[in-house]
Short mmCIF file of C-alpha atoms in Angstrom, two decimals:
data_model
loop_
_atom_site.label_atom_id
_atom_site.label_comp_id
_atom_site.label_asym_id
_atom_site.label_seq_id
_atom_site.Cartn_x
_atom_site.Cartn_y
_atom_site.Cartn_z
CA MET A 27 -38.30 3.70 -25.58
CA SER A 28 -36.06 6.66 -26.40
CA ASP A 29 -32.61 6.39 -27.91
CA SER A 30 -30.91 7.44 -24.65
CA ASP A 31 -32.81 4.77 -22.70
CA ALA A 32 -31.85 2.12 -25.25
CA TRP A 33 -28.24 3.28 -25.15
CA ALA A 34 -28.14 3.16 -21.32
CA LYS A 35 -29.73 -0.31 -21.32
CA ALA A 36 -27.26 -1.61 -23.92
CA CYS A 37 -24.31 -0.18 -21.95
CA ALA A 38 -25.55 -1.79 -18.73
CA GLU A 39 -25.97 -5.14 -20.47
CA ASP A 40 -22.49 -4.90 -21.98
CA LEU A 41 -21.01 -4.05 -18.59
CA GLU A 42 -22.69 -7.03 -16.92
CA ALA A 43 -21.54 -9.32 -19.72
CA GLU A 44 -17.96 -8.07 -19.35
CA LYS A 45 -18.06 -8.59 -15.57
CA ALA A 46 -19.34 -12.14 -16.05
CA ARG A 47 -16.62 -12.84 -18.63
CA ARG A 48 -13.88 -11.61 -16.29
CA ARG A 49 -15.28 -13.64 -13.37
CA ALA A 50 -15.22 -16.74 -15.56
CA GLN A 51 -11.60 -16.03 -16.53
CA ARG A 52 -10.50 -15.72 -12.92
CA ALA A 53 -12.53 -18.79 -11.94
CA THR A 54 -11.80 -18.26 -8.25
CA GLU A 55 -12.84 -15.46 -6.00
CA PRO A 56 -10.56 -14.37 -3.17
CA GLY A 57 -10.93 -16.47 -0.05
CA SER A 58 -10.22 -15.76 3.56
CA PRO A 59 -6.87 -14.18 4.45
CA ALA A 60 -5.65 -17.55 5.73
CA GLU A 61 -6.54 -19.24 2.42
CA GLU A 62 -4.91 -16.43 0.46
CA PHE A 63 -1.75 -16.70 2.56
CA ARG A 64 -1.66 -20.45 1.95
CA ARG A 65 -2.03 -19.90 -1.80
CA LEU A 66 0.71 -17.25 -1.79
CA PHE A 67 3.02 -19.50 0.20
CA GLU A 68 2.37 -22.40 -2.18
CA ALA A 69 3.06 -20.23 -5.24
CA VAL A 70 6.32 -18.90 -3.80
CA ALA A 71 7.41 -22.37 -2.70
CA ASP A 72 6.69 -23.78 -6.18
CA LYS A 73 8.67 -20.99 -7.85
CA VAL A 74 11.63 -21.35 -5.49
CA SER A 75 11.82 -25.13 -5.63
CA GLY A 76 10.90 -25.74 -9.24
CA GLY A 77 11.04 -22.63 -11.37
CA LEU A 78 14.04 -20.83 -9.92
CA GLY A 79 15.91 -23.52 -8.05
CA ALA A 80 16.61 -26.02 -10.78
CA PRO A 81 18.11 -23.81 -13.52
CA LEU A 82 20.12 -21.57 -11.21
CA LEU A 83 21.43 -24.14 -8.78
CA GLY A 84 23.18 -27.45 -9.21
CA GLY A 85 21.65 -30.82 -8.32
CA GLN A 86 22.67 -30.89 -4.65
CA ALA A 87 21.75 -27.23 -4.09
CA ALA A 88 18.33 -27.75 -5.70
CA GLN A 89 17.68 -30.70 -3.36
CA THR A 90 18.69 -28.55 -0.39
CA VAL A 91 16.30 -25.80 -1.50
CA GLN A 92 13.51 -28.37 -1.88
CA GLN A 93 14.17 -29.69 1.65
CA LEU A 94 14.04 -26.15 3.05
CA VAL A 95 10.77 -25.48 1.25
CA ASN A 96 9.28 -28.72 2.59
CA GLN A 97 10.40 -27.86 6.13
CA ALA A 98 8.87 -24.39 5.82
CA LYS A 99 5.59 -25.93 4.62
CA ALA A 100 5.61 -28.32 7.56
CA VAL A 101 5.96 -25.38 9.94
CA VAL A 102 3.50 -23.00 8.25
CA GLU A 103 0.61 -25.37 7.52
CA PRO A 104 -0.21 -26.21 11.18
CA VAL A 105 -0.07 -22.53 12.12
CA ILE A 106 -2.55 -21.67 9.38
CA GLU A 107 -4.82 -24.57 10.34
CA ARG A 108 -4.86 -23.79 14.07
CA ASN A 109 -5.05 -19.99 13.84
CA PRO A 110 -6.94 -18.82 10.74
CA GLN A 111 -8.37 -15.88 12.70
CA VAL A 112 -4.85 -14.51 13.16
CA PHE A 113 -4.69 -13.82 9.43
CA ASP A 114 -8.08 -12.10 9.58
CA HIS A 115 -6.71 -9.82 12.32
CA LEU A 116 -3.49 -9.20 10.38
CA ALA A 117 -5.48 -8.29 7.28
CA ALA A 118 -7.68 -5.92 9.29
CA ALA A 119 -4.62 -4.36 10.94
CA GLY A 120 -3.00 -3.87 7.55
CA SER A 121 -6.14 -2.16 6.28
CA GLU A 122 -6.18 0.12 9.30
CA LEU A 123 -2.50 1.02 8.83
CA LEU A 124 -3.14 1.76 5.17
CA ALA A 125 -6.11 3.98 6.06
CA ALA A 126 -4.03 5.86 8.65
CA TYR A 127 -1.19 6.37 6.16
CA ARG A 128 -3.61 7.52 3.48
CA SER A 129 -5.20 9.98 5.89
CA ALA A 130 -1.82 11.44 6.87
CA VAL A 131 -0.71 11.78 3.25
CA GLU A 132 -3.98 13.40 2.20
CA GLY A 133 -3.68 15.89 5.06
CA HIS A 134 -0.17 16.86 4.00
CA GLU A 135 -1.13 17.06 0.36
CA SER A 136 -4.05 19.35 1.10
CA ARG A 137 -1.81 21.66 3.15
CA TRP A 138 0.85 21.68 0.44
CA THR A 139 -1.58 22.44 -2.34
CA ARG A 140 -3.69 24.90 -0.36
CA GLY A 141 -0.94 26.87 1.36
CA GLY A 142 1.89 26.55 -1.10
CA GLY A 143 4.06 24.65 1.39
CA THR A 144 4.43 27.38 3.98
CA VAL A 145 4.40 26.62 7.68
CA PRO A 146 1.34 28.01 9.49
CA GLU A 147 2.08 30.73 12.06
CA ASP A 148 1.14 28.45 14.98
CA ASP A 149 3.48 25.68 13.79
CA ASP A 150 6.46 27.93 13.09
CA PRO A 151 9.43 26.68 15.17
CA ARG A 152 10.96 30.16 15.04
CA ARG A 153 7.96 31.54 16.95
CA ASP A 154 9.79 31.16 20.29
CA ALA A 155 12.87 33.00 19.00
CA ASP A 156 13.71 36.60 19.86
CA PRO A 157 10.57 38.66 19.09
CA ASP A 158 12.72 41.57 17.83
CA THR A 159 14.29 39.42 15.13
CA PRO A 160 12.38 39.85 11.89
CA ARG A 161 11.00 36.65 10.45
CA LYS A 162 12.09 35.43 7.10
CA LYS A 163 9.70 33.92 4.61
CA ASP A 164 10.11 30.21 3.89
CA ASP A 165 10.98 30.89 0.25
CA GLU A 166 13.92 33.14 1.12
CA GLY A 167 16.27 30.23 1.76
CA PRO A 168 18.48 29.51 4.76
CA GLY A 169 19.69 32.28 6.99
CA THR A 170 19.00 34.23 10.14
CA GLY A 171 16.56 36.66 8.57
CA GLN A 172 18.77 39.63 9.44
CA HIS A 173 19.88 42.24 6.91
CA ILE A 174 23.47 41.90 5.72
CA ASP A 175 25.16 45.12 4.65
CA LEU A 176 27.32 44.40 1.62
CA ASP A 177 28.89 47.87 1.32
#
């Protein structure tokens, strides 16, 4: 076995060992969107009622916050139980929106970097203006594009 093969094998083994170590640290893999929403809701509710509520608020206010959190849990839990597919659809819709946004941004970035930020001739809103009026370049600043005699 050559040195490069041994090096590649050792790197691959190290990478797999690191992946296994990180998986063991996390201990839980992501679940369905409904399960993830439930976990997020629980974490926020615990922080609001216990972590943030007690030190910042007085005794009566902390009890009121705890009651509100319990009421919210009572409303949210049945919705999650009856409609877990809704969260799957919401997650898919969010992914689609993100992909559409990314596509739009990449399109603009490519035009900005390729063309230096100028407006293509077909997209120029001044195209329908008087054809005898000379066009100004985009980097010339605001104005009508007509010569001004300063003398």
